[in-house]
Short mmCIF file of C-alpha atoms in Angstrom, two decimals:
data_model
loop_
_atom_site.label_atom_id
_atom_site.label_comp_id
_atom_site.label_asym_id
_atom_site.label_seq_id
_atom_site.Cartn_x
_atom_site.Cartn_y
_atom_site.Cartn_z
CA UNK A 13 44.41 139.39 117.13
CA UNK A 14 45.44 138.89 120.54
CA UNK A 15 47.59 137.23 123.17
CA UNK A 16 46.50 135.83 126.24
CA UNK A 17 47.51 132.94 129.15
CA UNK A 18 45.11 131.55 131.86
CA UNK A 19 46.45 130.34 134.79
CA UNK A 20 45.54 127.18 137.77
CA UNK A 21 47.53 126.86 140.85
CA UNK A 22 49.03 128.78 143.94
CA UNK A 23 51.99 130.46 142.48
CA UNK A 24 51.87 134.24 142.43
CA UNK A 25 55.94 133.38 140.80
CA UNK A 26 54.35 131.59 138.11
CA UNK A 27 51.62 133.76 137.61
CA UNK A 28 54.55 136.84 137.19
CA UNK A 29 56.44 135.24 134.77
CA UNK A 30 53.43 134.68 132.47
CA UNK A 31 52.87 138.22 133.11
CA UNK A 32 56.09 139.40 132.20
CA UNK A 33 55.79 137.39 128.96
CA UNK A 34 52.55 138.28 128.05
CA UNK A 35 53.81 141.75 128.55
CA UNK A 36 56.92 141.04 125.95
CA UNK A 37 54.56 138.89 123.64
CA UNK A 38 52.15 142.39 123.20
CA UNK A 39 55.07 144.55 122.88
CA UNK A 40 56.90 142.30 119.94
CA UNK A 41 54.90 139.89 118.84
CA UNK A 42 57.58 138.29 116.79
CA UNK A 43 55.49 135.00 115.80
CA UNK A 44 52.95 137.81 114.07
CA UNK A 45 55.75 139.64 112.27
CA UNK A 46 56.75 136.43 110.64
CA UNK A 47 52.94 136.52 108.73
CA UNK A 48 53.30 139.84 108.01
CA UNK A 49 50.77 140.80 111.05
CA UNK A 50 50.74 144.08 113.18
CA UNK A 51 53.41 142.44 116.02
CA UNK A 52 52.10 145.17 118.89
CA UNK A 53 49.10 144.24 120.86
CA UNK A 54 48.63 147.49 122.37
CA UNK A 55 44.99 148.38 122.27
CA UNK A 56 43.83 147.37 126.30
CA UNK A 57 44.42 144.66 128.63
CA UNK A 58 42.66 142.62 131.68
CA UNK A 59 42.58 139.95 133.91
CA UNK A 60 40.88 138.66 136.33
CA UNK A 61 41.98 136.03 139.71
CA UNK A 62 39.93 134.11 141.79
CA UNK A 63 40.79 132.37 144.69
CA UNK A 64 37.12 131.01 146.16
CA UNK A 65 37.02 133.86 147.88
CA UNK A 66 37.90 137.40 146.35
CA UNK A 67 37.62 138.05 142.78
CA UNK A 68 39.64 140.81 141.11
CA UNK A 69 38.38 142.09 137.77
CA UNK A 70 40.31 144.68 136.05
CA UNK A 71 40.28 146.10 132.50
CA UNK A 72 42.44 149.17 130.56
CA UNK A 73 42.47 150.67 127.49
CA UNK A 74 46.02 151.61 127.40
CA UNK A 75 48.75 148.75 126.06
CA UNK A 76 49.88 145.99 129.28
CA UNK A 77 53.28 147.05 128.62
CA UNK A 78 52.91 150.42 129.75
CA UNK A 79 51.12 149.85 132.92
CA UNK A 80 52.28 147.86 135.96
CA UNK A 81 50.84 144.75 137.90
CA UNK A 82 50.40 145.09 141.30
CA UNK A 83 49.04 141.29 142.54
CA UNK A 84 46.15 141.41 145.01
CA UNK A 85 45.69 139.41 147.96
CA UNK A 86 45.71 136.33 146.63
CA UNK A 87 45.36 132.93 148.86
CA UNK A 88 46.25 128.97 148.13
CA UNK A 89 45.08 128.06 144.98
CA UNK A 90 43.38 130.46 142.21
CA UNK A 91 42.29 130.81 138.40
CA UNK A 92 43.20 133.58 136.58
CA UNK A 93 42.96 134.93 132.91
CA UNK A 94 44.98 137.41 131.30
CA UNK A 95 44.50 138.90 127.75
CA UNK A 96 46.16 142.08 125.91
CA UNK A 97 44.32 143.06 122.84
CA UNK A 98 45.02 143.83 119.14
CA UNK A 99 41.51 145.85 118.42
CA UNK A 100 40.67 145.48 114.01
CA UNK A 101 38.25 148.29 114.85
CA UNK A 102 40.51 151.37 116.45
CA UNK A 103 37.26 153.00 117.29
CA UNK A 104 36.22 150.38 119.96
CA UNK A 105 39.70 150.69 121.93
CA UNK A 106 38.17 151.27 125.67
CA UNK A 107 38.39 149.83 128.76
CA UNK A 108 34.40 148.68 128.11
CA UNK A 109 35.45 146.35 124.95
CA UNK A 110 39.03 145.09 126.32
CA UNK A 111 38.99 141.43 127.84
CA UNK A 112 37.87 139.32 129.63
CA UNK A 113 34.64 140.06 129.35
CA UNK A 114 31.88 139.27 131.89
CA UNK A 115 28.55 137.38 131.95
CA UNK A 116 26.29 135.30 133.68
CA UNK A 117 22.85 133.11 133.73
CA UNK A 118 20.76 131.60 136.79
CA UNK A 119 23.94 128.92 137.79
CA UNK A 120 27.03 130.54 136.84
CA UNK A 121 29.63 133.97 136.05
CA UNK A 122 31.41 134.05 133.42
CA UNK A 123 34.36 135.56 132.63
CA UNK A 124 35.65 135.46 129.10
CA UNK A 125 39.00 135.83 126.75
CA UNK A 126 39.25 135.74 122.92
CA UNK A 127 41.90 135.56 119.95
CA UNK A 128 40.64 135.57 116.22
CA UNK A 129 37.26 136.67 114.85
CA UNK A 130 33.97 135.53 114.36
CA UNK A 131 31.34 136.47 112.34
CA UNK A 132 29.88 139.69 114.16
CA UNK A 133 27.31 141.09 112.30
CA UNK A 134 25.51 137.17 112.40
CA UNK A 135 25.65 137.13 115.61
CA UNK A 136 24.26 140.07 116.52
CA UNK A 137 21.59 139.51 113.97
CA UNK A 138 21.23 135.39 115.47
CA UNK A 139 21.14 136.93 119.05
CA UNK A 140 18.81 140.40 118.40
CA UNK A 141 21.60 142.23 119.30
CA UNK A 142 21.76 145.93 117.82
CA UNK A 143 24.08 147.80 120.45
CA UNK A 144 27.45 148.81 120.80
CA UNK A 145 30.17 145.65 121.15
CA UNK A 146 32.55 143.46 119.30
CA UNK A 147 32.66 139.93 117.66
CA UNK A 148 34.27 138.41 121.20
CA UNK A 149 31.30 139.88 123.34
CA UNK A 150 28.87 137.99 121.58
CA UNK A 151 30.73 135.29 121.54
CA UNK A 152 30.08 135.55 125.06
CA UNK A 153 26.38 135.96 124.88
CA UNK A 154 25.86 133.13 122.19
CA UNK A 155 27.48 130.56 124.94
CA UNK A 156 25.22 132.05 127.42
CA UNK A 157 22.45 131.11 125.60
CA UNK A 158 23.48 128.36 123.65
CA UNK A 159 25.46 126.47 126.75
CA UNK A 160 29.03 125.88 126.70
CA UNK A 161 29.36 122.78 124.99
CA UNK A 162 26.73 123.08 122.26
CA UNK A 163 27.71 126.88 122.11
CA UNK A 164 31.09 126.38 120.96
CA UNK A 165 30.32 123.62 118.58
CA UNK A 166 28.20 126.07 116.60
CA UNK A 167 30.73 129.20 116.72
CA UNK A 168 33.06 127.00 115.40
CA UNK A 169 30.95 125.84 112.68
CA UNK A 170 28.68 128.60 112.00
CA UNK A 171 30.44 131.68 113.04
CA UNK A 172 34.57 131.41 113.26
CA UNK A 173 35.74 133.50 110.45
CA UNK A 174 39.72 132.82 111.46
CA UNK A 175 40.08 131.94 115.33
CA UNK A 176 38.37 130.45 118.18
CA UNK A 177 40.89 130.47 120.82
CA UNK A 178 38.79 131.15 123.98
CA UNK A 179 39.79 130.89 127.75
CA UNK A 180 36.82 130.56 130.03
CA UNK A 181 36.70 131.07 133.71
CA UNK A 182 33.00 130.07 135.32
CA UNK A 183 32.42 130.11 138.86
CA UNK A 184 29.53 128.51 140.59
CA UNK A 185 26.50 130.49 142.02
CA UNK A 186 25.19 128.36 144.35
CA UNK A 187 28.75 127.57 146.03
CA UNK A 188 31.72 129.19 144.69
CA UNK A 189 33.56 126.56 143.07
CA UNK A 190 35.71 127.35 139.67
CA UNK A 191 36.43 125.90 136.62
CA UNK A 192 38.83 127.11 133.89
CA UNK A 193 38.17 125.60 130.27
CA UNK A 194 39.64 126.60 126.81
CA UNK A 195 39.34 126.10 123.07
CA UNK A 196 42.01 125.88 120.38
CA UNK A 197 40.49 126.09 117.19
CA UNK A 198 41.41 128.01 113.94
CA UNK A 199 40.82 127.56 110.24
CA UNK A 200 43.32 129.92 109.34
CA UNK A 201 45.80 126.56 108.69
CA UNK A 202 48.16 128.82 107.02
CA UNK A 203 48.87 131.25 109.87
CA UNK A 204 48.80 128.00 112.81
CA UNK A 205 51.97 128.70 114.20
CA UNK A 206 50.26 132.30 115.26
CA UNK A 207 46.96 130.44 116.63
CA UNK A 208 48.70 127.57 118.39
CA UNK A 209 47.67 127.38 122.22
CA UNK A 210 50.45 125.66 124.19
CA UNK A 211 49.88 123.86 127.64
CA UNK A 212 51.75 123.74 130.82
CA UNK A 213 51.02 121.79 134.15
CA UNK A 214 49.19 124.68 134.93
CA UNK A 215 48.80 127.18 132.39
CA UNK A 216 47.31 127.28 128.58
CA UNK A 217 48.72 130.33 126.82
CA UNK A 218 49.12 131.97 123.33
CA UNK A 219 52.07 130.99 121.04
CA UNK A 220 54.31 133.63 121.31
CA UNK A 221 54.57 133.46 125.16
CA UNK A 222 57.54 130.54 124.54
CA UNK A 223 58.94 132.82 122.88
CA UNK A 224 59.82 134.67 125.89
CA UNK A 225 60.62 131.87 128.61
CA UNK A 226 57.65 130.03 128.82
CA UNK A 227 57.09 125.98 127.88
CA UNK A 228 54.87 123.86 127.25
CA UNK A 229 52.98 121.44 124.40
CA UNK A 230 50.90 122.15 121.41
CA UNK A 231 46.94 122.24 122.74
CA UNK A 232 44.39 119.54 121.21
CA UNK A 233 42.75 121.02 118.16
CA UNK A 234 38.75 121.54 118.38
CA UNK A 235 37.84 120.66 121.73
CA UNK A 236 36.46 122.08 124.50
CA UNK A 237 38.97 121.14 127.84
CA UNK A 238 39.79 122.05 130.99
CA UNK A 239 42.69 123.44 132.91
#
């Protein structure tokens, strides 16, 4: 269970107000309380911006609330993800296992955000996987291999066990360009107001963030789309 909020556009004001939220959304998570869920999203937090031409990448195992943003030198338009994690497995609370995570094939990097779970121990098995990681990493891989849009068709009907909220960043190889896609999909129906992704004009972000200040529209169910 986590909470998260990519971003598209060239204001670092914007960007610091989802920030701030997401910060408030980990520390109370008031939508969870209201299933009966743990409401504090303490267990690591990362992001990463791009703006064509630097790329920060930074991941923590302590909670986002307790730490402080400092933006980087940040130019004109840029993509960024942000994600602060609710870990089911205590033992895997690290800076290695909190999000985004990163990846990449012969075209593109990858960088990668999850909420809900899929099924881990399939995956590992479906991708001859027997290290160390979580259900989110291999997530990752299985897109890697699998593509992006036949990749996600199958985790969401082979592998989602409650959530497949994902927010994607992928820049190209060959010539830098970005693209930010995400995915709203649960089958947890009874716990949808938790899972709900809402849109802005230039943000996608987890429920609870309009809670604390920031609006937007319910995200399209099942689909694969882009910021």
């Amino acid at each position: 269970m986590c909470r998260m909020f990519a971003y598209v556009g060239d204001s670092k004001e914007e960007l610091t107000k989802l920030y701030e939220a997401l910060k408030e959304s980990a520390k109370n998570d008031v939508i969870a309380s209201k299933f009966g869920l743990n409401s504090v999203h303490g267990d690591g937090w990362g992001y990463v911006i791009y703006d064509g031409e630097r790329l920060y990448f930074y991941k923590s195992k302590n909670p986002i609330f307790t730490e402080s943003l400092v933006l980087p030198s940040i130019e004109g338009k840029f993509y960024a993800i942000f994600h602060a994690r609710q870990a089911t497995d205590k033992s895997t609370v690290s800076s290695r296992f909190s999000h985004p995570f990163y990846a990449d094939d012969e075209n593109y990097f990858y960088f990668f955000a999850h909420n809900g779970s899929v099924d881990k121990e399939k995956l590992a098995k479906d991708l001859n996987f027997q290290g160390t990681t979580i259900d989110s990493e291999l997530a990752l891989k299985f897109l890697i291999k699998n593509g992006l849009e036949k990749g996600i068709e199958l985790l969401m009907k082979e592998y989602t066990k409650s959530a497949l909220n994902l927010l994607i960043l992928r820049i190209s190889r060959s010539n830098g360009s970005a693209e930010l896609y995400y995915v709203n999909y649960y089958t947890r129906k009874d716990r949808s107001e938790y899972y709900k992704l809402y849109k802005s004009e230039n943000a996608v972000f987890s429920s609870t963030l309009s809670i604390y200040g920031i609006k937007g529209t319910e995200v399209e169910e099942g689909k694969l789309l882009k910021l």
